[in-house]
Coordinates of C-alpha atoms in Angstrom, one line a residue:
M1 CA -75.2 -26.2 -22.5
Q2 CA -72.9 -27.1 -25.3
V3 CA -70.4 -24.6 -26.6
G4 CA -70.1 -24.4 -30.4
P5 CA -66.9 -24.5 -32.4
A6 CA -67.1 -20.7 -33.1
M7 CA -67.4 -19.9 -29.4
R8 CA -64.4 -22.1 -28.5
R9 CA -62.4 -20.4 -31.2
M10 CA -63.5 -17.0 -29.8
R11 CA -62.4 -17.9 -26.3
K12 CA -59.1 -19.2 -27.6
V13 CA -58.4 -15.9 -29.4
L14 CA -59.4 -13.8 -26.4
S15 CA -57.1 -15.9 -24.2
W16 CA -54.2 -15.4 -26.6
A17 CA -55.0 -11.6 -26.8
V18 CA -54.9 -11.3 -22.9
F19 CA -51.7 -13.2 -22.8
L20 CA -50.0 -11.1 -25.4
I21 CA -51.2 -7.8 -23.9
T22 CA -49.9 -9.0 -20.5
L23 CA -46.5 -10.0 -22.0
L24 CA -46.2 -6.6 -23.8
A25 CA -47.0 -4.7 -20.6
V26 CA -44.4 -6.7 -18.6
A27 CA -41.8 -6.1 -21.4
M28 CA -42.5 -2.4 -21.5
A29 CA -42.3 -2.1 -17.7
T30 CA -39.0 -4.0 -17.7
G31 CA -37.6 -1.7 -20.4
W32 CA -38.7 1.4 -18.5
S33 CA -37.2 0.0 -15.3
R34 CA -33.9 -0.8 -17.1
A35 CA -33.8 2.6 -18.7
D36 CA -34.5 4.3 -15.4
S37 CA -31.8 2.1 -13.7
A38 CA -29.3 3.0 -16.4
H39 CA -30.1 6.7 -16.1
Q40 CA -29.7 6.5 -12.3
A41 CA -26.5 4.6 -12.7
Q42 CA -25.1 7.1 -15.1
N43 CA -26.0 10.0 -12.8
R44 CA -25.0 8.2 -9.6
P45 CA -22.6 10.3 -7.5
K46 CA -19.2 9.1 -6.5
P47 CA -19.1 7.0 -3.4
T48 CA -19.3 8.9 -0.1
A49 CA -18.7 7.7 3.4
P50 CA -21.7 6.2 5.0
A51 CA -23.1 8.3 7.8
Q52 CA -21.6 7.3 11.1
A53 CA -22.5 8.3 14.7
L54 CA -19.9 10.1 16.7
R55 CA -17.4 7.4 17.8
T56 CA -15.9 9.4 20.7
T57 CA -17.4 10.5 24.0
A58 CA -16.1 14.1 23.8
D59 CA -17.0 17.2 21.8
H60 CA -13.7 19.0 21.5
T61 CA -15.3 22.2 20.3
R62 CA -16.8 22.6 23.9
H63 CA -13.6 21.9 25.9
P64 CA -12.6 25.0 28.0
A65 CA -8.9 24.3 27.3
L66 CA -9.5 24.8 23.6
Q67 CA -11.2 28.2 24.0
Q68 CA -8.0 30.1 24.6
V69 CA -5.8 32.2 22.2
F70 CA -3.1 30.1 20.7
K71 CA 0.2 31.9 19.9
S72 CA 2.3 28.8 19.1
G73 CA 2.1 25.1 18.4
R74 CA 3.3 24.4 21.9
D75 CA 0.2 26.2 23.3
V76 CA -2.0 23.8 21.4
T77 CA -0.1 20.7 22.7
A78 CA -0.3 22.0 26.2
A79 CA -4.1 22.3 25.8
C80 CA -4.2 18.7 24.6
L81 CA -2.0 17.5 27.5
S82 CA -4.3 19.2 30.1
C83 CA -6.6 16.3 29.5
H84 CA -4.5 13.6 27.7
S85 CA -1.7 13.8 30.3
E86 CA 0.3 10.8 29.2
A87 CA 0.0 11.2 25.4
E88 CA 3.2 13.1 24.7
K89 CA 5.3 10.9 26.9
Q90 CA 3.9 7.8 25.2
F91 CA 4.3 9.2 21.7
K92 CA 7.9 10.1 22.2
Q93 CA 8.7 6.4 22.7
T94 CA 7.3 5.4 19.3
I95 CA 9.1 5.1 16.0
H96 CA 6.8 7.8 14.6
W97 CA 8.6 10.3 16.8
T98 CA 12.1 8.8 17.2
W99 CA 12.5 7.5 13.6
I100 CA 14.6 4.8 15.2
G101 CA 13.1 1.3 15.1
Y102 CA 15.8 -0.4 17.2
T103 CA 19.6 -1.0 17.4
D104 CA 20.7 -4.4 16.2
E105 CA 23.3 -6.7 17.7
K106 CA 26.1 -5.0 15.7
G107 CA 25.2 -1.5 17.0
K108 CA 23.5 -0.4 13.8
R109 CA 20.6 1.9 14.4
L110 CA 17.7 0.9 12.1
G111 CA 15.6 4.0 11.2
K112 CA 15.5 7.2 9.2
A113 CA 17.2 9.0 12.1
G114 CA 19.9 6.2 12.2
D115 CA 21.9 4.3 9.7
S116 CA 19.2 3.1 7.3
L117 CA 19.0 4.1 3.7
N118 CA 17.0 3.3 0.6
N119 CA 17.3 3.8 -3.2
F120 CA 14.7 6.6 -3.4
C121 CA 15.9 9.7 -1.6
L122 CA 18.7 7.6 -0.2
S123 CA 18.9 8.9 3.4
A124 CA 17.5 11.3 6.0
N125 CA 21.1 11.9 7.3
N126 CA 20.3 11.4 10.9
M127 CA 17.4 13.9 10.5
Q128 CA 19.8 16.6 9.3
D129 CA 18.2 16.6 5.9
K130 CA 15.4 19.2 6.6
A131 CA 13.3 18.2 3.6
C132 CA 12.7 14.8 5.2
N133 CA 11.5 16.5 8.4
S134 CA 8.4 17.7 6.8
C135 CA 6.9 14.4 7.7
H136 CA 8.0 14.5 11.3
P137 CA 5.1 15.0 13.7
G138 CA 6.6 17.9 15.6
W139 CA 6.1 21.6 15.7
Q140 CA 8.7 22.9 13.1
D141 CA 11.4 20.8 14.7
R142 CA 11.7 18.2 17.4
Q143 CA 12.6 20.7 20.1
Q144 CA 9.2 22.3 20.1
G145 CA 7.3 19.1 21.0
V146 CA 4.7 16.8 19.6
N147 CA 2.1 18.2 17.2
C148 CA -0.9 16.1 18.2
L149 CA -2.9 17.4 15.2
T150 CA -0.7 15.8 12.7
C151 CA -2.6 12.6 13.4
H152 CA -5.7 13.9 15.1
G153 CA -6.5 17.1 13.2
R154 CA -9.4 17.2 10.9
K155 CA -9.0 20.7 9.4
P156 CA -6.1 21.3 7.1
I157 CA -4.0 24.3 8.0
N158 CA -0.4 25.4 7.5
W159 CA 0.5 25.8 11.2
S160 CA 3.8 27.4 10.6
E161 CA 2.4 30.2 8.4
A162 CA -0.6 30.7 10.6
F163 CA 1.4 31.3 13.8
E164 CA 3.9 33.4 12.0
D165 CA 1.2 35.6 10.5
Y166 CA -0.8 35.9 13.7
N167 CA 2.2 36.9 15.8
A168 CA 3.2 39.5 13.1
F169 CA -0.2 41.2 13.3
A170 CA -1.3 40.5 16.9
D171 CA 0.7 43.3 18.6
S172 CA -0.2 46.0 16.1
D173 CA -2.1 49.1 16.9
D174 CA -3.5 49.3 13.4
P175 CA -7.3 48.3 13.5
E176 CA -7.0 46.6 10.1
E177 CA -4.1 44.5 11.2
I178 CA -5.8 43.6 14.5
E179 CA -8.8 42.4 12.5
I180 CA -6.5 40.3 10.3
A181 CA -4.9 38.8 13.5
A182 CA -8.4 38.0 14.8
E183 CA -9.3 36.2 11.5
I184 CA -6.1 34.1 11.6
Q185 CA -6.7 33.3 15.3
A186 CA -10.2 32.1 14.5
E187 CA -8.8 29.7 11.8
I188 CA -6.2 28.4 14.3
Q189 CA -8.9 27.9 17.0
A190 CA -11.2 26.1 14.5
A191 CA -8.4 23.8 13.5
A192 CA -7.4 23.1 17.1
R193 CA -10.9 22.2 18.0
S194 CA -11.5 20.0 14.9
I195 CA -10.2 16.7 16.5
G196 CA -10.9 13.1 15.9
L197 CA -9.4 9.6 15.5
P198 CA -6.7 9.4 12.7
T199 CA -8.2 9.2 9.2
R200 CA -6.7 8.0 6.0
E201 CA -6.0 11.7 5.2
N202 CA -3.9 12.0 8.3
C203 CA -1.9 8.9 7.8
G204 CA -1.6 9.5 4.0
E205 CA -0.2 12.9 4.4
C206 CA 3.1 11.2 5.0
H207 CA 2.6 7.5 4.0
F208 CA 1.0 8.2 0.6
K209 CA 3.9 10.5 -0.3
G210 CA 6.9 8.5 0.9
G211 CA 10.0 8.8 -1.2
G212 CA 9.3 12.4 -2.1
G213 CA 5.9 12.4 -3.8
D214 CA 2.5 10.9 -4.4
G215 CA 2.8 7.2 -5.0
V216 CA 6.6 7.3 -5.4
K217 CA 7.6 4.7 -2.9
H218 CA 5.0 2.0 -2.1
G219 CA 2.9 1.5 -5.1
D220 CA 0.0 0.3 -3.0
L221 CA -0.2 3.6 -1.1
D222 CA -1.1 6.9 -2.7
T223 CA -3.7 9.6 -2.6
S224 CA -6.2 7.6 -4.5
L225 CA -6.8 5.8 -1.2
T226 CA -8.1 9.0 0.4
R227 CA -11.5 8.5 -1.1
P228 CA -11.4 5.2 -2.9
E229 CA -14.1 3.1 -4.5
K230 CA -14.5 -0.5 -3.4
T231 CA -13.0 -1.7 -6.7
L232 CA -9.7 -0.1 -5.6
D233 CA -9.7 -1.4 -2.1
V234 CA -12.5 -3.5 -0.6
H235 CA -11.7 -2.5 3.0
M236 CA -11.1 1.3 2.5
G237 CA -13.7 1.8 -0.3
M238 CA -16.1 4.5 0.7
D239 CA -19.0 2.6 -1.0
G240 CA -17.9 -0.4 1.2
Q241 CA -16.4 -0.8 4.6
N242 CA -14.7 2.7 4.6
F243 CA -12.0 1.4 7.0
A244 CA -9.5 3.9 8.5
C245 CA -5.9 2.8 8.6
T246 CA -6.1 2.1 12.3
R247 CA -8.9 -0.5 11.8
C248 CA -6.1 -2.9 10.9
H249 CA -3.0 -1.0 12.2
T250 CA -4.4 -1.2 15.7
T251 CA -2.8 1.1 18.3
V252 CA -2.0 0.7 21.9
R253 CA -0.5 3.7 23.9
H254 CA 0.3 5.3 20.5
V255 CA 2.3 2.3 19.3
V256 CA 0.9 1.5 15.8
A257 CA 0.9 -2.2 14.8
G258 CA 3.1 -2.8 11.7
R259 CA 6.4 -4.1 10.5
I260 CA 9.6 -2.3 11.5
Y261 CA 12.5 -3.3 9.3
S262 CA 13.4 -6.9 10.3
K263 CA 10.8 -7.0 13.0
P264 CA 7.6 -8.6 11.6
A265 CA 4.2 -6.9 12.1
F266 CA 3.0 -10.0 14.1
E267 CA 4.4 -12.8 16.1
E268 CA 1.7 -15.4 15.2
R269 CA -1.1 -15.5 12.6
T270 CA -3.9 -15.4 15.2
S271 CA -7.6 -14.8 14.6
L272 CA -9.7 -12.7 16.8
I273 CA -11.7 -15.8 17.7
Q274 CA -8.5 -17.2 19.2
D275 CA -7.4 -14.0 20.9
D276 CA -9.7 -11.0 20.7
L277 CA -7.0 -8.7 22.1
S278 CA -4.4 -9.4 19.4
A279 CA -3.6 -6.8 16.7
K280 CA -5.8 -6.9 13.6
I281 CA -2.7 -6.6 11.3
T282 CA -3.0 -9.9 9.5
C283 CA -5.7 -11.1 7.1
E284 CA -6.2 -14.1 9.4
S285 CA -7.1 -11.8 12.3
C286 CA -10.6 -11.3 10.8
H287 CA -10.9 -13.9 8.0
G288 CA -9.2 -16.9 9.7
A289 CA -6.8 -19.4 8.1
T290 CA -9.5 -21.0 5.9
P291 CA -11.7 -18.2 4.7
H292 CA -13.3 -19.8 1.7
Q293 CA -16.4 -21.9 1.4
P294 CA -16.1 -25.5 2.8
G295 CA -14.3 -27.7 0.4
H296 CA -12.9 -24.9 -1.7
K297 CA -9.5 -25.7 -3.1
A298 CA -8.1 -22.3 -2.3
D299 CA -8.1 -23.2 1.4
D300 CA -5.4 -25.8 0.6
H301 CA -3.1 -22.9 -0.4
T302 CA -3.2 -20.7 2.7
D303 CA -0.3 -22.4 4.4
K304 CA 2.0 -21.5 1.5
V305 CA 0.5 -18.6 -0.4
A306 CA -0.3 -15.3 1.3
C307 CA -3.8 -13.9 0.9
Q308 CA -2.4 -10.8 -0.8
S309 CA -0.9 -12.9 -3.6
C310 CA -4.3 -13.8 -4.9
H311 CA -6.4 -10.8 -3.8
I312 CA -4.0 -8.0 -5.0
P313 CA -3.7 -8.7 -8.7
S314 CA -1.8 -5.4 -9.3
F315 CA -0.8 -2.3 -7.5
A316 CA -0.8 1.4 -8.6
R317 CA -4.2 0.7 -10.2
A318 CA -5.3 4.4 -10.0
L319 CA -2.1 6.4 -9.9
P320 CA 1.3 5.6 -11.3
T321 CA 4.2 4.6 -9.0
K322 CA 8.0 5.1 -9.5
M323 CA 9.7 1.8 -10.6
S324 CA 13.3 3.0 -11.1
W325 CA 15.5 5.9 -10.1
D326 CA 19.0 6.4 -11.6
W327 CA 20.9 8.9 -9.5
S328 CA 24.0 8.6 -11.8
Q329 CA 22.2 10.7 -14.5
A330 CA 21.6 13.7 -12.2
G331 CA 23.5 16.9 -12.7
R332 CA 22.8 17.5 -16.4
L333 CA 21.9 21.1 -17.5
K334 CA 20.2 22.7 -20.5
D335 CA 21.5 26.2 -21.4
G336 CA 23.3 26.2 -18.1
R337 CA 20.1 25.6 -16.1
K338 CA 18.4 22.7 -14.3
Y339 CA 15.5 21.2 -16.2
A340 CA 12.8 18.6 -16.1
E341 CA 11.2 16.1 -18.5
K342 CA 7.8 14.4 -18.2
D343 CA 6.2 11.3 -19.6
S344 CA 2.7 10.6 -21.0
L345 CA 1.4 10.2 -17.4
G346 CA 2.5 13.7 -16.5
K347 CA 5.2 12.3 -14.2
E348 CA 8.8 13.5 -14.2
T349 CA 11.2 11.1 -16.0
Y350 CA 14.2 13.4 -15.6
L351 CA 15.2 16.1 -13.1
S352 CA 18.6 17.7 -13.0
I353 CA 18.6 17.4 -9.2
K354 CA 17.4 13.7 -9.1
G355 CA 18.4 12.0 -12.3
A356 CA 16.4 9.6 -14.6
M357 CA 13.1 7.9 -13.3
R358 CA 10.6 5.5 -14.7
W359 CA 6.9 5.4 -13.7
E360 CA 4.3 2.6 -14.3
Q361 CA 0.7 2.0 -13.6
N362 CA -1.4 -1.1 -12.9
V363 CA 1.8 -3.1 -12.2
R364 CA 1.8 -6.9 -11.6
P365 CA 3.8 -7.7 -8.4
E366 CA 6.8 -9.9 -8.2
Y367 CA 6.6 -12.8 -5.8
A368 CA 9.0 -14.2 -3.1
W369 CA 8.9 -16.3 0.1
F370 CA 8.3 -13.9 3.0
N371 CA 8.2 -14.5 6.8
G372 CA 7.3 -11.0 7.7
S373 CA 10.9 -9.8 8.1
M374 CA 13.0 -7.7 5.8
R375 CA 16.8 -7.8 5.3
T376 CA 17.9 -4.1 5.0
L377 CA 21.3 -2.5 4.5
T378 CA 22.7 0.6 6.3
V379 CA 25.6 3.0 5.6
K380 CA 27.8 0.7 7.8
D381 CA 27.3 -2.4 5.7
T382 CA 29.8 -3.7 3.2
I383 CA 28.5 -4.4 -0.3
D384 CA 29.6 -6.2 -3.5
P385 CA 29.6 -3.5 -6.2
S386 CA 30.1 -6.1 -9.0
A387 CA 26.5 -7.3 -8.5
T388 CA 23.1 -5.6 -8.0
V389 CA 22.8 -4.6 -4.3
P390 CA 19.6 -5.6 -2.5
V391 CA 19.1 -2.6 -0.2
A392 CA 15.9 -4.2 1.1
A393 CA 14.9 -7.8 0.5
P394 CA 12.4 -10.2 1.9
A395 CA 13.5 -12.9 4.4
G396 CA 11.9 -16.3 4.1
S397 CA 12.3 -19.7 2.5
P398 CA 10.1 -22.7 1.4
G399 CA 11.0 -24.7 4.4
D400 CA 10.1 -21.9 6.9
A401 CA 6.7 -22.6 8.4
A402 CA 6.2 -18.9 8.9
S403 CA 6.9 -18.0 5.3
R404 CA 4.3 -17.5 2.6
I405 CA 4.6 -16.6 -1.1
F406 CA 4.0 -12.9 -1.0
P407 CA 3.7 -10.0 -3.6
F408 CA 6.2 -7.2 -3.7
K409 CA 7.0 -4.0 -5.6
I410 CA 10.7 -4.2 -6.6
H411 CA 12.1 -0.7 -7.1
Q412 CA 15.3 -0.6 -9.3
G413 CA 17.9 2.0 -8.4
R414 CA 21.4 3.2 -9.2
Q415 CA 23.0 5.0 -6.3
P416 CA 26.4 6.2 -5.0
Y417 CA 28.8 4.0 -3.1
D418 CA 32.3 4.4 -1.7
K419 CA 34.9 2.7 -4.0
V420 CA 37.4 2.2 -1.1
H421 CA 35.2 1.3 1.9
K422 CA 32.7 -0.6 -0.3
N423 CA 29.6 0.8 1.4
L424 CA 26.6 2.8 0.1
L425 CA 26.7 6.5 0.6
A426 CA 24.2 9.0 2.0
P427 CA 24.5 12.4 0.4
L428 CA 23.0 15.6 1.9
L429 CA 20.3 16.5 -0.6
S430 CA 18.3 19.6 0.6
G431 CA 19.4 22.9 2.0
P432 CA 22.0 25.4 0.7
D433 CA 24.8 22.9 0.9
G434 CA 22.8 19.9 -0.4
Y435 CA 23.1 18.3 -3.8
W436 CA 19.8 19.7 -5.0
T437 CA 21.3 23.2 -4.7
T438 CA 24.9 22.6 -5.6
L439 CA 24.8 19.6 -8.0
N440 CA 28.2 18.8 -6.5
W441 CA 28.5 15.1 -5.7
P442 CA 31.8 15.1 -3.7
E443 CA 30.6 18.0 -1.5
A444 CA 27.1 16.5 -0.9
L445 CA 28.5 13.1 -0.2
S446 CA 31.1 14.4 2.2
R447 CA 28.6 16.5 4.2
G448 CA 26.0 13.7 4.3
M449 CA 28.5 11.1 5.6
Q450 CA 29.7 13.5 8.3
F451 CA 26.1 13.5 9.6
S452 CA 26.1 9.7 9.4
G453 CA 29.4 9.4 11.3
V454 CA 30.8 7.0 8.7
P455 CA 34.2 7.7 7.0
F456 CA 34.1 8.7 3.3
S457 CA 37.2 8.1 1.2
G458 CA 36.3 10.7 -1.4
E459 CA 36.2 8.2 -4.2
F460 CA 32.8 7.2 -5.3
D461 CA 30.9 5.6 -8.2
F462 CA 27.3 4.3 -8.8
V463 CA 26.0 0.8 -8.3
D464 CA 22.7 -0.9 -9.3
S465 CA 20.3 -1.7 -6.5
T466 CA 16.9 -3.1 -5.7
Y467 CA 14.5 -2.2 -2.9
A468 CA 11.6 -4.6 -2.1
M469 CA 8.3 -3.4 -0.5
P470 CA 5.6 -5.8 0.6
T471 CA 2.3 -5.2 -1.2
T472 CA -0.6 -5.4 1.2
H473 CA -3.1 -2.6 0.3
M474 CA -5.4 -2.2 -2.7
V475 CA -7.2 -5.5 -2.0
A476 CA -9.5 -6.1 -5.0
P477 CA -13.0 -7.5 -4.8
K478 CA -13.1 -11.3 -4.8
E479 CA -14.4 -11.5 -8.3
N480 CA -11.2 -9.7 -9.5
A481 CA -8.8 -12.0 -7.6
V482 CA -6.0 -13.7 -9.5
S483 CA -7.3 -16.8 -11.4
C484 CA -5.8 -20.2 -10.9
T485 CA -4.5 -20.3 -14.5
E486 CA -2.4 -17.1 -14.0
C487 CA -0.1 -19.2 -11.7
H488 CA -0.8 -22.8 -12.8
V489 CA 0.4 -22.3 -16.4
G490 CA 3.6 -23.3 -18.3
K491 CA 4.5 -19.9 -19.7
N492 CA 4.3 -16.5 -18.1
S493 CA 3.2 -17.8 -14.7
R494 CA 3.0 -15.2 -12.0
L495 CA 5.1 -17.6 -9.8
A496 CA 7.6 -18.5 -12.5
D497 CA 10.6 -17.4 -10.4
V498 CA 9.4 -18.7 -7.0
P499 CA 11.5 -21.7 -6.0
G500 CA 10.9 -24.6 -3.6
V501 CA 7.4 -25.6 -4.5
Y502 CA 5.9 -27.9 -7.1
M503 CA 3.1 -26.4 -9.1
P504 CA 1.0 -28.4 -11.5
A505 CA 1.0 -26.9 -15.0
R506 CA 4.0 -24.7 -14.1
D507 CA 6.5 -27.5 -13.3
R508 CA 7.2 -30.9 -14.6
S509 CA 9.1 -34.0 -13.6
R510 CA 10.2 -36.4 -16.3
A511 CA 10.0 -39.3 -13.9
L512 CA 6.5 -38.4 -12.8
D513 CA 5.5 -37.7 -16.4
S514 CA 6.8 -41.2 -17.4
V515 CA 4.9 -42.9 -14.6
A516 CA 1.7 -40.9 -15.6
W517 CA 2.0 -41.9 -19.3
V518 CA 2.5 -45.6 -18.3
V519 CA -0.7 -45.4 -16.3
V520 CA -2.6 -43.7 -19.1
L521 CA -1.4 -46.2 -21.7
A522 CA -2.1 -49.1 -19.4
S523 CA -5.6 -47.8 -18.9
L524 CA -6.1 -47.4 -22.6
L525 CA -4.8 -50.9 -23.2
G526 CA -7.1 -52.3 -20.5
V527 CA -10.1 -50.5 -21.9
S528 CA -9.3 -51.7 -25.5
L529 CA -9.0 -55.3 -24.4
H530 CA -12.2 -55.0 -22.5
V531 CA -14.0 -53.6 -25.6
L532 CA -12.6 -56.3 -27.8
G533 CA -13.6 -59.0 -25.3
R534 CA -17.2 -57.7 -25.3
I535 CA -17.3 -57.6 -29.1
F536 CA -16.1 -61.2 -29.4
S537 CA -18.4 -62.3 -26.6
N538 CA -21.4 -60.7 -28.2
G539 CA -20.6 -62.2 -31.6
R540 CA -20.3 -65.7 -30.2
H541 CA -23.6 -65.2 -28.3
R542 CA -25.4 -64.3 -31.6
N543 CA -23.9 -67.3 -33.4
E544 CA -25.2 -69.6 -30.7
V545 CA -28.6 -68.1 -30.9

């Protein structure tokens, strides 16, 4: 049966109609899907930690030792030690308790409880500056023993106030006060039973607030890492791996892996494939020495450039960090009173008790060769006041196989020094006799140096200083890593001040440039002669034909 032209046209029209209707339906479905996705994305809640099974084999809320009445912090520690018998003994051998890293070959004690200082709060005065002791993991003071819950407690509580209030009401005959005591004791018991492995909140209570406040000291450590998104830190992001600090800072017998002044955090860059018992403190531990896709040019850099240099494009990305602190400006008054000034970020730029300060956010690091060891000064070291004093500086060099180009926060300071003995000074800051109360430099310096056991001439001035801190947290997602052209560029290269390495685009050699141009010109000449030869050859061939 033959189909006429009219029928063929009708079929063609119907086919196109079906096609257009189908296309319209797909487009509408896609639009609805996108709109729905956009609506869901807009209303998506902030990242939360993925549900995890209990990682321990004990439920502390059921332990008989934790069902008692606790009248003091020491009672809580005794309950912990009834099971964890060696814990306190182990912990008291660590730097977290002693605040002494080690004593060097010259007899200088490196640590907050020793001779070390910085250009932030300057010194802990052999632990005599009580404001610094707020971060010490003991009950009120070192004599009352270890507070296990500083690191292992999950329920925030002001222990000092809780015990003081409980003991004030516990012996009362007043029914109302007895009821108050019972409520306080219930809070104490709930906190004592809320136990677990250290969280970012536990570690951050001190390390996020080093230098006297949130984000002051490190730049790559602040309270934004308590519940971060993956864009801030791919390892700690709650919508990602949600790592606790101890995932990398592995711990054995309460000794936490990490750098201690001039002692590197690691002896060798070993992957867990090579040694599955090594500390997971380096990037290579998990990612290996060549972490990129086979043939990727970035793997040619890992023997000279630290992973952090590319994968931490900036620090203080969520909260500002303090970048300079001038103690010489402290002591000014307004109308006879101490005063404060703040910047647009809401951070204090001047305090009568502390001087002038500058804060920055989303800061590009500075770069230097680093072998994992820091050169640090103490109150016993002689300085040159005619130059900027490096209170802490990275050790390393281009020729050192252990060194890598590493990112740092460089904090600028201006701090007191002894004009006669030529050493940095450690004033007493807190307490009734400290500078924050008296605003009297000679008196505060004299008291502080007495605690340090170092002579003070009585003559002082202020000197410019720097303090370098390695930047190793706030690892960005790989798509936000530093691009090649941020370093390999003639102007404003990230590595402009890094010596001892030849970098294409950043550096030039006249001799090498001359050789290259000779090669280029010779190549052009050769190509030109070849083209001319072909032209003449083709012309002759046509004439012959």
